[in-house]
Amino acid sequence: MEPKTVIITGANSGIGKAAAKQIAAQGHRVVLACRNMERAKAAQREIGGYSLTAQLDLAQRASIHAFTDWVHRELGKADAVISNAADFDLSQKQRVFTPDGFERIWFTNHLGPVLLIDRLMDLLIASPQGRILTVSSKGLLMHPFLTVNLNDPMFNDRPYSVPKAYYQSKLAQSMFTNWLAKQLTGTMVTANCIRVTNVKLDLNRFPDIPQWMKNLYAIKALFAIPPEKMATIYARAALDPALKNENGRLIEYPLKTCDFPPYEKDPLCIEQVMRLTYRQLGINPAITYETGSN
Ligand SMILES: NC(=O)c1ccc[n+]([C@@H]2O[C@H](COP(=O)([O-])OP(=O)(O)OC[C@H]3O[C@@H](n4cnc5c(N)ncnc54)[C@H](OP(=O)(O)O)[C@@H]3O)[C@@H](O)[C@H]2O)c1
């Protein structure tokens, strides 16, 4: 297989790092796009191969611009983007805002990744077979009635909860994936969403969480798979030729592709979420598919 250039956000720990290691071991160029550069450099030393690090803070529009400019300037290529990073700080209790005034989870986990992928779209389209992979959570199955609150996605006028904000952002990412899959009709680029199951977390990353939460996560860990196992799905979704025709699908561990639940694939709901998304970002989409074109 020709070496590919694969960008993984949040690749300094957990599943992202394990995926970077597996992809680099297959001889591909992997970009660890990370907020914490100290951890990114440590991960790069562990991964070896043709891995690179680059600064990317998905909570900051300026950082997303600087990163995508760097990719264009220094690499000029992107065959796959794995939008893995997510803001889920177990010690967070109150709403936190980005420097641009957005609720941080909504921006980091949804608006930021949309902006990132939008600004890399030209490179993905130029690739012989570009692949966009977003990451959602199997935990969404526990919230079957959750929807993206179109009037108040940033909890201005309703009680704030970190899990609600997190799952809302994951729902929006699923819908973004479905929307992308449609917009990309007629191109060689595919968009799929990896639905991550219960994966062992490194609790050292959250030193400030209370003891009861540590106990809860210790129990959860008994049923969790190691990041390396989940990462095999990331690597296959990014590279496996057998998956090249999968588009607009959920990909799960162990390897299985399936359809999205009804709300996440509802065309009207998707349109509303994406209209809100681009309005909040204040940009027009880099790619739009007109019905009847092709
Ligand atoms: N573990 C699970 O059971 C589980 C279940 C369902 C879904 N998921 C999803 O799987 C993905 C990977 O999770 P994981 O378990 O590997 O967790 P993890 O080890 O905590 O990794 C999260 C990564 O996201 C990065 N990140 C957070 N905020 C960021 C920002 N503003 N800009 C750039 N990077 C940022 C973190 O970087 P820093 O080092 O800078 O903090 C870290 O590298 C996430 O999308 C998560 O929602 C995980």
XYZ file of C-alpha atoms in Angstrom, residues 106 110 148-150 175 179 263 266-279:
22
model
C -19.760 22.266 22.073
C -18.297 19.696 17.404
C -29.248 18.627 19.621
C -30.962 21.616 21.187
C -31.158 23.911 18.168
C -25.074 14.095 12.099
C -24.208 15.288 6.176
C -32.651 10.768 14.625
C -32.999 12.203 9.698
C -32.341 14.546 6.723
C -34.319 17.474 8.141
C -32.699 17.242 11.590
C -29.255 16.946 9.975
C -29.916 19.997 7.830
C -31.017 22.002 10.878
C -27.966 20.987 12.914
C -25.576 21.771 10.071
C -27.229 25.108 9.333
C -26.789 26.024 13.005
C -23.182 24.765 12.930
C -22.073 26.834 9.937
C -24.021 29.867 11.179
